[in-house]
mmCIF file with all atom_site columns, C-alpha atoms and ligand atoms in Angstrom:
data_model
loop_
_atom_site.group_PDB
_atom_site.id
_atom_site.type_symbol
_atom_site.label_atom_id
_atom_site.label_alt_id
_atom_site.label_comp_id
_atom_site.label_asym_id
_atom_site.label_entity_id
_atom_site.label_seq_id
_atom_site.pdbx_PDB_ins_code
_atom_site.Cartn_x
_atom_site.Cartn_y
_atom_site.Cartn_z
_atom_site.occupancy
_atom_site.B_iso_or_equiv
_atom_site.pdbx_formal_charge
_atom_site.auth_seq_id
_atom_site.auth_comp_id
_atom_site.auth_asym_id
_atom_site.auth_atom_id
_atom_site.pdbx_PDB_model_num
ATOM   1   C  CA  . UNK D 1 1   ? -0.415  0.087   -0.224  1.00 0.00 ? 1   UNK D CA  1
ATOM   2   C  CA  . UNK D 1 2   ? 2.847   2.484   0.949   1.00 0.00 ? 2   UNK D CA  1
ATOM   3   C  CA  . UNK D 1 3   ? 3.592   2.609   -2.944  1.00 0.00 ? 3   UNK D CA  1
ATOM   4   C  CA  . UNK D 1 4   ? 0.240   4.044   -3.608  1.00 0.00 ? 4   UNK D CA  1
ATOM   5   C  CA  . UNK D 1 5   ? 0.532   7.223   -1.136  1.00 0.00 ? 5   UNK D CA  1
ATOM   6   C  CA  . UNK D 1 6   ? 2.699   8.662   -4.248  1.00 0.00 ? 6   UNK D CA  1
ATOM   7   C  CA  . UNK D 1 7   ? -0.243  9.728   -6.772  1.00 0.00 ? 7   UNK D CA  1
ATOM   8   C  CA  . UNK D 1 8   ? -2.159  9.450   -3.210  1.00 0.00 ? 8   UNK D CA  1
ATOM   9   C  CA  . UNK D 1 9   ? -0.529  12.685  -2.195  1.00 0.00 ? 9   UNK D CA  1
ATOM   10  C  CA  . UNK D 1 10  ? -0.799  13.952  -5.708  1.00 0.00 ? 10  UNK D CA  1
ATOM   11  C  CA  . UNK D 1 11  ? -4.321  13.269  -5.913  1.00 0.00 ? 11  UNK D CA  1
ATOM   12  C  CA  . UNK D 1 12  ? -4.335  10.907  -8.347  1.00 0.00 ? 12  UNK D CA  1
ATOM   13  C  CA  . UNK D 1 13  ? -5.921  7.847   -9.112  1.00 0.00 ? 13  UNK D CA  1
ATOM   14  C  CA  . UNK D 1 14  ? -9.674  6.695   -9.737  1.00 0.00 ? 14  UNK D CA  1
ATOM   15  C  CA  . UNK D 1 15  ? -12.508 7.715   -6.395  1.00 0.00 ? 15  UNK D CA  1
ATOM   16  C  CA  . UNK D 1 16  ? -12.236 4.035   -5.821  1.00 0.00 ? 16  UNK D CA  1
ATOM   17  C  CA  . UNK D 1 17  ? -8.712  3.870   -6.327  1.00 0.00 ? 17  UNK D CA  1
ATOM   18  C  CA  . UNK D 1 18  ? -8.508  6.647   -3.676  1.00 0.00 ? 18  UNK D CA  1
ATOM   19  C  CA  . UNK D 1 19  ? -11.470 5.363   -0.794  1.00 0.00 ? 19  UNK D CA  1
ATOM   20  C  CA  . UNK D 1 20  ? -9.156  2.090   -1.241  1.00 0.00 ? 20  UNK D CA  1
ATOM   21  C  CA  . UNK D 1 21  ? -6.242  3.603   0.066   1.00 0.00 ? 21  UNK D CA  1
ATOM   22  C  CA  . UNK D 1 22  ? -8.408  6.289   2.039   1.00 0.00 ? 22  UNK D CA  1
ATOM   23  C  CA  . UNK D 1 23  ? -9.520  3.020   3.882   1.00 0.00 ? 23  UNK D CA  1
ATOM   24  C  CA  . UNK D 1 24  ? -6.709  1.118   4.853   1.00 0.00 ? 24  UNK D CA  1
ATOM   25  C  CA  . UNK D 1 25  ? -5.062  4.990   5.872   1.00 0.00 ? 25  UNK D CA  1
ATOM   26  C  CA  . UNK D 1 26  ? -7.772  4.655   8.280   1.00 0.00 ? 26  UNK D CA  1
ATOM   27  C  CA  . UNK D 1 27  ? -6.847  1.431   9.778   1.00 0.00 ? 27  UNK D CA  1
ATOM   28  C  CA  . UNK D 1 28  ? -2.394  1.710   9.599   1.00 0.00 ? 28  UNK D CA  1
ATOM   29  C  CA  . UNK D 1 29  ? -1.092  4.642   11.120  1.00 0.00 ? 29  UNK D CA  1
ATOM   30  C  CA  . UNK D 1 30  ? 2.624   3.419   9.403   1.00 0.00 ? 30  UNK D CA  1
ATOM   31  C  CA  . UNK D 1 31  ? 1.239   4.887   5.925   1.00 0.00 ? 31  UNK D CA  1
ATOM   32  C  CA  . UNK D 1 32  ? -0.711  8.032   7.755   1.00 0.00 ? 32  UNK D CA  1
ATOM   33  C  CA  . UNK D 1 33  ? 2.717   9.076   8.774   1.00 0.00 ? 33  UNK D CA  1
ATOM   34  C  CA  . UNK D 1 34  ? 4.414   8.032   5.314   1.00 0.00 ? 34  UNK D CA  1
ATOM   35  C  CA  . UNK D 1 35  ? 1.804   10.596  3.749   1.00 0.00 ? 35  UNK D CA  1
ATOM   36  C  CA  . UNK D 1 36  ? 2.474   12.476  6.186   1.00 0.00 ? 36  UNK D CA  1
ATOM   37  C  CA  . UNK D 1 37  ? 6.024   12.506  5.330   1.00 0.00 ? 37  UNK D CA  1
ATOM   38  C  CA  . UNK D 1 38  ? 4.569   12.863  1.610   1.00 0.00 ? 38  UNK D CA  1
ATOM   39  C  CA  . UNK D 1 39  ? 2.383   15.669  1.970   1.00 0.00 ? 39  UNK D CA  1
ATOM   40  C  CA  . UNK D 1 40  ? 5.374   18.570  1.707   1.00 0.00 ? 40  UNK D CA  1
ATOM   41  C  CA  . UNK D 1 41  ? 6.502   17.737  -1.461  1.00 0.00 ? 41  UNK D CA  1
ATOM   42  C  CA  . UNK D 1 42  ? 3.538   17.837  -2.926  1.00 0.00 ? 42  UNK D CA  1
ATOM   43  C  CA  . UNK D 1 43  ? 3.584   21.230  -3.223  1.00 0.00 ? 43  UNK D CA  1
ATOM   44  C  CA  . UNK D 1 44  ? 7.637   21.497  -3.708  1.00 0.00 ? 44  UNK D CA  1
ATOM   45  C  CA  . UNK D 1 45  ? 6.438   18.790  -6.650  1.00 0.00 ? 45  UNK D CA  1
ATOM   46  C  CA  . UNK D 1 46  ? 4.159   22.557  -7.732  1.00 0.00 ? 46  UNK D CA  1
ATOM   47  C  CA  . UNK D 1 47  ? 7.532   24.746  -8.191  1.00 0.00 ? 47  UNK D CA  1
ATOM   48  C  CA  . UNK D 1 48  ? 9.720   21.955  -10.162 1.00 0.00 ? 48  UNK D CA  1
ATOM   49  C  CA  . UNK D 1 49  ? 10.290  23.533  -14.010 1.00 0.00 ? 49  UNK D CA  1
ATOM   50  C  CA  . UNK D 1 50  ? 10.206  21.022  -15.922 1.00 0.00 ? 50  UNK D CA  1
ATOM   51  C  CA  . UNK D 1 51  ? 12.689  23.161  -18.857 1.00 0.00 ? 51  UNK D CA  1
ATOM   52  C  CA  . UNK D 1 52  ? 14.809  22.410  -16.266 1.00 0.00 ? 52  UNK D CA  1
ATOM   53  C  CA  . UNK D 1 53  ? 14.387  18.649  -16.298 1.00 0.00 ? 53  UNK D CA  1
ATOM   54  C  CA  . UNK D 1 54  ? 16.887  18.144  -19.360 1.00 0.00 ? 54  UNK D CA  1
ATOM   55  C  CA  . UNK D 1 55  ? 19.499  19.337  -17.722 1.00 0.00 ? 55  UNK D CA  1
ATOM   56  C  CA  . UNK D 1 56  ? 22.380  16.117  -17.555 1.00 0.00 ? 56  UNK D CA  1
ATOM   57  C  CA  . UNK D 1 57  ? 22.673  15.146  -14.300 1.00 0.00 ? 57  UNK D CA  1
ATOM   58  C  CA  . UNK D 1 58  ? 26.578  14.656  -11.956 1.00 0.00 ? 58  UNK D CA  1
ATOM   59  C  CA  . UNK D 1 59  ? 27.101  12.809  -9.923  1.00 0.00 ? 59  UNK D CA  1
ATOM   60  C  CA  . UNK D 1 60  ? 28.196  14.241  -6.782  1.00 0.00 ? 60  UNK D CA  1
ATOM   61  C  CA  . UNK D 1 61  ? 31.497  15.802  -5.716  1.00 0.00 ? 61  UNK D CA  1
ATOM   62  C  CA  . UNK D 1 62  ? 33.869  13.326  -4.495  1.00 0.00 ? 62  UNK D CA  1
ATOM   63  C  CA  . UNK D 1 63  ? 31.450  10.373  -4.171  1.00 0.00 ? 63  UNK D CA  1
ATOM   64  C  CA  . UNK D 1 64  ? 33.939  8.446   -5.231  1.00 0.00 ? 64  UNK D CA  1
ATOM   65  C  CA  . UNK D 1 65  ? 36.755  10.027  -2.511  1.00 0.00 ? 65  UNK D CA  1
ATOM   66  C  CA  . UNK D 1 66  ? 34.249  9.445   -0.083  1.00 0.00 ? 66  UNK D CA  1
ATOM   67  C  CA  . UNK D 1 67  ? 33.201  5.855   -0.928  1.00 0.00 ? 67  UNK D CA  1
ATOM   68  C  CA  . UNK D 1 68  ? 37.258  4.529   -1.432  1.00 0.00 ? 68  UNK D CA  1
ATOM   69  C  CA  . UNK D 1 69  ? 37.632  7.067   2.727   1.00 0.00 ? 69  UNK D CA  1
ATOM   70  C  CA  . UNK D 1 70  ? 34.799  4.367   3.705   1.00 0.00 ? 70  UNK D CA  1
ATOM   71  C  CA  . UNK D 1 71  ? 36.147  1.533   2.080   1.00 0.00 ? 71  UNK D CA  1
ATOM   72  C  CA  . UNK D 1 72  ? 39.062  2.256   4.043   1.00 0.00 ? 72  UNK D CA  1
ATOM   73  C  CA  . UNK D 1 73  ? 38.310  2.939   7.274   1.00 0.00 ? 73  UNK D CA  1
ATOM   74  C  CA  . UNK D 1 74  ? 35.974  0.295   7.156   1.00 0.00 ? 74  UNK D CA  1
ATOM   75  C  CA  . UNK D 1 75  ? 39.426  -2.257  6.924   1.00 0.00 ? 75  UNK D CA  1
ATOM   76  C  CA  . UNK D 1 76  ? 41.149  -1.825  9.445   1.00 0.00 ? 76  UNK D CA  1
ATOM   77  C  CA  . UNK D 1 77  ? 37.945  -1.958  12.197  1.00 0.00 ? 77  UNK D CA  1
ATOM   78  C  CA  . UNK D 1 78  ? 38.261  -6.187  9.863   1.00 0.00 ? 78  UNK D CA  1
ATOM   79  C  CA  . UNK D 1 79  ? 41.659  -6.962  10.291  1.00 0.00 ? 79  UNK D CA  1
ATOM   80  C  CA  . UNK D 1 80  ? 41.401  -6.066  14.218  1.00 0.00 ? 80  UNK D CA  1
ATOM   81  C  CA  . UNK D 1 81  ? 38.453  -8.028  14.251  1.00 0.00 ? 81  UNK D CA  1
ATOM   82  C  CA  . UNK D 1 82  ? 38.483  -10.746 12.219  1.00 0.00 ? 82  UNK D CA  1
ATOM   83  C  CA  . UNK D 1 83  ? 36.016  -10.923 9.851   1.00 0.00 ? 83  UNK D CA  1
ATOM   84  C  CA  . UNK D 1 84  ? 33.630  -8.099  11.974  1.00 0.00 ? 84  UNK D CA  1
ATOM   85  C  CA  . UNK D 1 85  ? 30.349  -8.950  9.767   1.00 0.00 ? 85  UNK D CA  1
ATOM   86  C  CA  . UNK D 1 86  ? 28.902  -5.561  10.021  1.00 0.00 ? 86  UNK D CA  1
ATOM   87  C  CA  . UNK D 1 87  ? 31.612  -4.007  9.461   1.00 0.00 ? 87  UNK D CA  1
ATOM   88  C  CA  . UNK D 1 88  ? 31.498  -6.106  6.339   1.00 0.00 ? 88  UNK D CA  1
ATOM   89  C  CA  . UNK D 1 89  ? 28.457  -4.882  5.778   1.00 0.00 ? 89  UNK D CA  1
ATOM   90  C  CA  . UNK D 1 90  ? 29.492  -1.814  6.102   1.00 0.00 ? 90  UNK D CA  1
ATOM   91  C  CA  . UNK D 1 91  ? 31.061  -2.206  3.694   1.00 0.00 ? 91  UNK D CA  1
ATOM   92  C  CA  . UNK D 1 92  ? 29.107  -4.156  1.369   1.00 0.00 ? 92  UNK D CA  1
ATOM   93  C  CA  . UNK D 1 93  ? 26.201  -1.958  1.592   1.00 0.00 ? 93  UNK D CA  1
ATOM   94  C  CA  . UNK D 1 94  ? 28.761  0.859   0.700   1.00 0.00 ? 94  UNK D CA  1
ATOM   95  C  CA  . UNK D 1 95  ? 29.961  0.064   -2.617  1.00 0.00 ? 95  UNK D CA  1
ATOM   96  C  CA  . UNK D 1 96  ? 26.874  -1.812  -3.798  1.00 0.00 ? 96  UNK D CA  1
ATOM   97  C  CA  . UNK D 1 97  ? 25.348  2.238   -3.012  1.00 0.00 ? 97  UNK D CA  1
ATOM   98  C  CA  . UNK D 1 98  ? 28.203  3.859   -5.045  1.00 0.00 ? 98  UNK D CA  1
ATOM   99  C  CA  . UNK D 1 99  ? 27.867  0.072   -7.912  1.00 0.00 ? 99  UNK D CA  1
ATOM   100 C  CA  . UNK D 1 100 ? 23.732  1.659   -7.638  1.00 0.00 ? 100 UNK D CA  1
ATOM   101 C  CA  . UNK D 1 101 ? 24.467  4.861   -8.220  1.00 0.00 ? 101 UNK D CA  1
ATOM   102 C  CA  . UNK D 1 102 ? 27.528  3.747   -11.409 1.00 0.00 ? 102 UNK D CA  1
ATOM   103 C  CA  . UNK D 1 103 ? 25.274  2.003   -12.434 1.00 0.00 ? 103 UNK D CA  1
ATOM   104 C  CA  . UNK D 1 104 ? 22.089  3.969   -12.710 1.00 0.00 ? 104 UNK D CA  1
ATOM   105 C  CA  . UNK D 1 105 ? 24.848  7.122   -13.855 1.00 0.00 ? 105 UNK D CA  1
ATOM   106 C  CA  . UNK D 1 106 ? 26.361  4.982   -15.947 1.00 0.00 ? 106 UNK D CA  1
ATOM   107 C  CA  . UNK D 1 107 ? 22.166  4.367   -18.290 1.00 0.00 ? 107 UNK D CA  1
ATOM   108 C  CA  . UNK D 1 108 ? 20.856  7.636   -17.853 1.00 0.00 ? 108 UNK D CA  1
ATOM   109 C  CA  . UNK D 1 109 ? 19.698  8.681   -20.439 1.00 0.00 ? 109 UNK D CA  1
ATOM   110 C  CA  . UNK D 1 110 ? 21.941  10.943  -23.320 1.00 0.00 ? 110 UNK D CA  1
ATOM   111 C  CA  . UNK D 1 111 ? 20.597  14.023  -24.551 1.00 0.00 ? 111 UNK D CA  1
ATOM   112 C  CA  . UNK D 1 112 ? 20.801  15.257  -27.507 1.00 0.00 ? 112 UNK D CA  1
ATOM   113 C  CA  . UNK D 1 113 ? 24.322  16.891  -29.025 1.00 0.00 ? 113 UNK D CA  1
ATOM   114 C  CA  . UNK D 1 114 ? 23.708  20.521  -28.201 1.00 0.00 ? 114 UNK D CA  1
ATOM   115 C  CA  . UNK D 1 115 ? 23.151  22.444  -31.858 1.00 0.00 ? 115 UNK D CA  1
ATOM   116 C  CA  . UNK D 1 116 ? 26.114  24.569  -31.086 1.00 0.00 ? 116 UNK D CA  1
ATOM   117 C  CA  . UNK D 1 117 ? 26.412  28.141  -33.811 1.00 0.00 ? 117 UNK D CA  1
ATOM   118 C  CA  . UNK D 1 118 ? 30.268  29.070  -34.086 1.00 0.00 ? 118 UNK D CA  1
ATOM   119 C  CA  . UNK D 1 119 ? 29.588  33.117  -34.467 1.00 0.00 ? 119 UNK D CA  1
ATOM   120 C  CA  . UNK D 1 120 ? 33.120  35.184  -34.701 1.00 0.00 ? 120 UNK D CA  1
ATOM   121 C  CA  . UNK D 1 121 ? 34.451  38.122  -32.031 1.00 0.00 ? 121 UNK D CA  1
ATOM   122 C  CA  . UNK D 1 122 ? 35.559  40.513  -32.279 1.00 0.00 ? 122 UNK D CA  1
ATOM   123 C  CA  . UNK D 1 123 ? 38.607  41.938  -30.253 1.00 0.00 ? 123 UNK D CA  1
ATOM   124 C  CA  . UNK D 1 124 ? 39.236  45.361  -29.774 1.00 0.00 ? 124 UNK D CA  1
ATOM   125 C  CA  . UNK D 1 125 ? 41.865  44.559  -27.072 1.00 0.00 ? 125 UNK D CA  1
ATOM   126 C  CA  . UNK D 1 126 ? 45.552  43.516  -28.631 1.00 0.00 ? 126 UNK D CA  1
ATOM   127 C  CA  . UNK D 1 127 ? 46.181  40.858  -26.076 1.00 0.00 ? 127 UNK D CA  1
ATOM   128 C  CA  . UNK D 1 128 ? 43.244  39.237  -26.062 1.00 0.00 ? 128 UNK D CA  1
ATOM   129 C  CA  . UNK D 1 129 ? 41.744  36.733  -29.224 1.00 0.00 ? 129 UNK D CA  1
ATOM   130 C  CA  . UNK D 1 130 ? 38.541  35.103  -28.337 1.00 0.00 ? 130 UNK D CA  1
ATOM   131 C  CA  . UNK D 1 131 ? 36.079  33.152  -30.459 1.00 0.00 ? 131 UNK D CA  1
ATOM   132 C  CA  . UNK D 1 132 ? 32.450  31.527  -29.040 1.00 0.00 ? 132 UNK D CA  1
ATOM   133 C  CA  . UNK D 1 133 ? 29.821  29.424  -29.656 1.00 0.00 ? 133 UNK D CA  1
ATOM   134 C  CA  . UNK D 1 134 ? 26.087  29.794  -28.989 1.00 0.00 ? 134 UNK D CA  1
ATOM   135 C  CA  . UNK D 1 135 ? 23.438  27.256  -27.640 1.00 0.00 ? 135 UNK D CA  1
ATOM   136 C  CA  . UNK D 1 136 ? 20.429  28.059  -28.370 1.00 0.00 ? 136 UNK D CA  1
ATOM   137 C  CA  . UNK D 1 137 ? 18.416  26.621  -24.869 1.00 0.00 ? 137 UNK D CA  1
ATOM   138 C  CA  . UNK D 1 138 ? 14.662  26.740  -23.897 1.00 0.00 ? 138 UNK D CA  1
ATOM   139 C  CA  . UNK D 1 139 ? 15.874  29.119  -20.869 1.00 0.00 ? 139 UNK D CA  1
ATOM   140 C  CA  . UNK D 1 140 ? 17.854  31.746  -23.261 1.00 0.00 ? 140 UNK D CA  1
ATOM   141 C  CA  . UNK D 1 141 ? 21.445  31.668  -24.664 1.00 0.00 ? 141 UNK D CA  1
ATOM   142 C  CA  . UNK D 1 142 ? 24.599  30.236  -23.877 1.00 0.00 ? 142 UNK D CA  1
ATOM   143 C  CA  . UNK D 1 143 ? 28.381  31.999  -24.827 1.00 0.00 ? 143 UNK D CA  1
ATOM   144 C  CA  . UNK D 1 144 ? 30.193  29.691  -25.217 1.00 0.00 ? 144 UNK D CA  1
ATOM   145 C  CA  . UNK D 1 145 ? 33.069  31.526  -25.227 1.00 0.00 ? 145 UNK D CA  1
ATOM   146 C  CA  . UNK D 1 146 ? 37.449  30.895  -25.370 1.00 0.00 ? 146 UNK D CA  1
ATOM   147 C  CA  . UNK D 1 147 ? 39.628  33.302  -24.846 1.00 0.00 ? 147 UNK D CA  1
ATOM   148 C  CA  . UNK D 1 148 ? 43.362  34.026  -23.647 1.00 0.00 ? 148 UNK D CA  1
ATOM   149 C  CA  . UNK D 1 149 ? 45.102  37.101  -22.853 1.00 0.00 ? 149 UNK D CA  1
ATOM   150 C  CA  . UNK D 1 150 ? 41.920  38.608  -20.377 1.00 0.00 ? 150 UNK D CA  1
ATOM   151 C  CA  . UNK D 1 151 ? 44.309  40.399  -17.747 1.00 0.00 ? 151 UNK D CA  1
ATOM   152 C  CA  . UNK D 1 152 ? 44.943  37.894  -14.721 1.00 0.00 ? 152 UNK D CA  1
ATOM   153 C  CA  . UNK D 1 153 ? 42.505  38.511  -11.513 1.00 0.00 ? 153 UNK D CA  1
ATOM   154 C  CA  . UNK D 1 154 ? 40.386  40.887  -13.637 1.00 0.00 ? 154 UNK D CA  1
ATOM   155 C  CA  . UNK D 1 155 ? 36.191  40.676  -13.403 1.00 0.00 ? 155 UNK D CA  1
ATOM   156 C  CA  . UNK D 1 156 ? 34.987  40.562  -17.390 1.00 0.00 ? 156 UNK D CA  1
ATOM   157 C  CA  . UNK D 1 157 ? 31.129  41.004  -17.029 1.00 0.00 ? 157 UNK D CA  1
ATOM   158 C  CA  . UNK D 1 158 ? 29.684  39.728  -20.918 1.00 0.00 ? 158 UNK D CA  1
ATOM   159 C  CA  . UNK D 1 159 ? 26.024  41.075  -21.891 1.00 0.00 ? 159 UNK D CA  1
ATOM   160 C  CA  . UNK D 1 160 ? 23.773  39.291  -24.150 1.00 0.00 ? 160 UNK D CA  1
ATOM   161 C  CA  . UNK D 1 161 ? 21.699  42.314  -25.936 1.00 0.00 ? 161 UNK D CA  1
ATOM   162 C  CA  . UNK D 1 162 ? 18.704  41.358  -26.765 1.00 0.00 ? 162 UNK D CA  1
ATOM   163 C  CA  . UNK D 1 163 ? 15.841  43.048  -30.329 1.00 0.00 ? 163 UNK D CA  1
ATOM   164 C  CA  . UNK D 1 164 ? 15.972  46.349  -28.718 1.00 0.00 ? 164 UNK D CA  1
ATOM   165 C  CA  . UNK D 1 165 ? 19.902  46.552  -27.561 1.00 0.00 ? 165 UNK D CA  1
ATOM   166 C  CA  . UNK D 1 166 ? 19.242  46.269  -24.244 1.00 0.00 ? 166 UNK D CA  1
ATOM   167 C  CA  . UNK D 1 167 ? 22.632  44.441  -22.296 1.00 0.00 ? 167 UNK D CA  1
ATOM   168 C  CA  . UNK D 1 168 ? 21.310  41.783  -20.099 1.00 0.00 ? 168 UNK D CA  1
ATOM   169 C  CA  . UNK D 1 169 ? 23.303  39.268  -17.576 1.00 0.00 ? 169 UNK D CA  1
ATOM   170 C  CA  . UNK D 1 170 ? 25.151  36.596  -18.902 1.00 0.00 ? 170 UNK D CA  1
ATOM   171 C  CA  . UNK D 1 171 ? 27.801  36.711  -16.200 1.00 0.00 ? 171 UNK D CA  1
ATOM   172 C  CA  . UNK D 1 172 ? 30.807  37.065  -15.152 1.00 0.00 ? 172 UNK D CA  1
ATOM   173 C  CA  . UNK D 1 173 ? 34.006  35.229  -15.168 1.00 0.00 ? 173 UNK D CA  1
ATOM   174 C  CA  . UNK D 1 174 ? 38.338  36.151  -14.277 1.00 0.00 ? 174 UNK D CA  1
ATOM   175 C  CA  . UNK D 1 175 ? 40.280  36.971  -16.427 1.00 0.00 ? 175 UNK D CA  1
ATOM   176 C  CA  . UNK D 1 176 ? 42.860  33.996  -16.199 1.00 0.00 ? 176 UNK D CA  1
ATOM   177 C  CA  . UNK D 1 177 ? 46.171  35.912  -18.415 1.00 0.00 ? 177 UNK D CA  1
ATOM   178 C  CA  . UNK D 1 178 ? 47.736  34.247  -21.013 1.00 0.00 ? 178 UNK D CA  1
ATOM   179 C  CA  . UNK D 1 179 ? 46.276  30.449  -19.632 1.00 0.00 ? 179 UNK D CA  1
ATOM   180 C  CA  . UNK D 1 180 ? 42.860  29.820  -22.344 1.00 0.00 ? 180 UNK D CA  1
ATOM   181 C  CA  . UNK D 1 181 ? 40.154  30.515  -20.606 1.00 0.00 ? 181 UNK D CA  1
ATOM   182 C  CA  . UNK D 1 182 ? 36.954  28.575  -21.629 1.00 0.00 ? 182 UNK D CA  1
ATOM   183 C  CA  . UNK D 1 183 ? 33.800  30.273  -20.171 1.00 0.00 ? 183 UNK D CA  1
ATOM   184 C  CA  . UNK D 1 184 ? 29.510  29.075  -20.677 1.00 0.00 ? 184 UNK D CA  1
ATOM   185 C  CA  . UNK D 1 185 ? 27.535  31.906  -19.857 1.00 0.00 ? 185 UNK D CA  1
ATOM   186 C  CA  . UNK D 1 186 ? 23.951  31.823  -19.326 1.00 0.00 ? 186 UNK D CA  1
ATOM   187 C  CA  . UNK D 1 187 ? 21.311  34.925  -20.662 1.00 0.00 ? 187 UNK D CA  1
ATOM   188 C  CA  . UNK D 1 188 ? 17.405  34.878  -20.554 1.00 0.00 ? 188 UNK D CA  1
ATOM   189 C  CA  . UNK D 1 189 ? 17.362  36.278  -24.136 1.00 0.00 ? 189 UNK D CA  1
ATOM   190 C  CA  . UNK D 1 190 ? 16.137  33.569  -26.725 1.00 0.00 ? 190 UNK D CA  1
ATOM   191 C  CA  . UNK D 1 191 ? 18.759  33.073  -29.718 1.00 0.00 ? 191 UNK D CA  1
ATOM   192 C  CA  . UNK D 1 192 ? 15.535  35.194  -31.767 1.00 0.00 ? 192 UNK D CA  1
ATOM   193 C  CA  . UNK D 1 193 ? 15.280  37.807  -29.777 1.00 0.00 ? 193 UNK D CA  1
ATOM   194 C  CA  . UNK D 1 194 ? 19.084  37.959  -28.502 1.00 0.00 ? 194 UNK D CA  1
ATOM   195 C  CA  . UNK D 1 195 ? 21.412  40.439  -31.593 1.00 0.00 ? 195 UNK D CA  1
ATOM   196 C  CA  . UNK D 1 196 ? 25.288  40.363  -29.584 1.00 0.00 ? 196 UNK D CA  1
ATOM   197 C  CA  . UNK D 1 197 ? 26.449  39.795  -27.074 1.00 0.00 ? 197 UNK D CA  1
ATOM   198 C  CA  . UNK D 1 198 ? 29.559  41.997  -24.959 1.00 0.00 ? 198 UNK D CA  1
ATOM   199 C  CA  . UNK D 1 199 ? 32.391  41.068  -23.083 1.00 0.00 ? 199 UNK D CA  1
ATOM   200 C  CA  . UNK D 1 200 ? 33.270  44.369  -20.727 1.00 0.00 ? 200 UNK D CA  1
ATOM   201 C  CA  . UNK D 1 201 ? 35.976  44.532  -18.482 1.00 0.00 ? 201 UNK D CA  1
ATOM   202 C  CA  . UNK D 1 202 ? 36.503  46.375  -14.802 1.00 0.00 ? 202 UNK D CA  1
ATOM   203 C  CA  . UNK D 1 203 ? 35.791  49.711  -16.245 1.00 0.00 ? 203 UNK D CA  1
ATOM   204 C  CA  . UNK D 1 204 ? 33.671  48.862  -18.420 1.00 0.00 ? 204 UNK D CA  1
ATOM   205 C  CA  . UNK D 1 205 ? 35.598  48.641  -22.019 1.00 0.00 ? 205 UNK D CA  1
ATOM   206 C  CA  . UNK D 1 206 ? 33.683  46.935  -24.133 1.00 0.00 ? 206 UNK D CA  1
ATOM   207 C  CA  . UNK D 1 207 ? 37.136  43.917  -25.146 1.00 0.00 ? 207 UNK D CA  1
ATOM   208 C  CA  . UNK D 1 208 ? 34.945  41.629  -27.486 1.00 0.00 ? 208 UNK D CA  1
ATOM   209 C  CA  . UNK D 1 209 ? 31.787  41.874  -29.090 1.00 0.00 ? 209 UNK D CA  1
ATOM   210 C  CA  . UNK D 1 210 ? 29.571  39.783  -30.680 1.00 0.00 ? 210 UNK D CA  1
ATOM   211 C  CA  . UNK D 1 211 ? 27.139  40.587  -33.839 1.00 0.00 ? 211 UNK D CA  1
ATOM   212 C  CA  . UNK D 1 212 ? 24.132  37.800  -33.608 1.00 0.00 ? 212 UNK D CA  1
HETATM 213 ZN ZN1 . LIG B 2 .   ? -0.248  0.771   6.112   1.00 0.00 ? 301 LIG B ZN1 1
#
């Protein structure tokens, strides 16, 4: 019956199905408690933006290290106590959890390759070289900037201009000097409305720009 609680909490199911769940809930404190825990989630689900569901899932940072550290921490226990069932079980659980995550990660749906649109970039400063691709997302255009010669430590702002020429912030980056930097900048201007982008230095000078 616990498996039914998800759709029940969301208000799904036929009247008969919902009545059956209600009848069970009347006599089952465990399911009532579980339903009470699910109910706050239903409000939060209403705030989920479906447009963001296609973002690639990434394993939590440091998962691999955490698993290895846990196994390493369990290994001395195992030696000291001989074959401690608890330590073995704990290590096995960690391993199975990691394997499960790995399998889920490998089996994730591979998204279609993004349509990259190479664009010309004009630079206004001799030290700077830059090129860029733009990516049309449902939420706005992304600028994938590749450049070198941006002054190390200086903050650069990127703006995308809309059809009226209004600059819309697309993010900032720090220059890294002669080394190549690759920076993805996201704006809320849709690709068909975007007329260009500009890279502006800390003094407000446009150091690179592109017409879209
Ligand atoms: Zn129950």
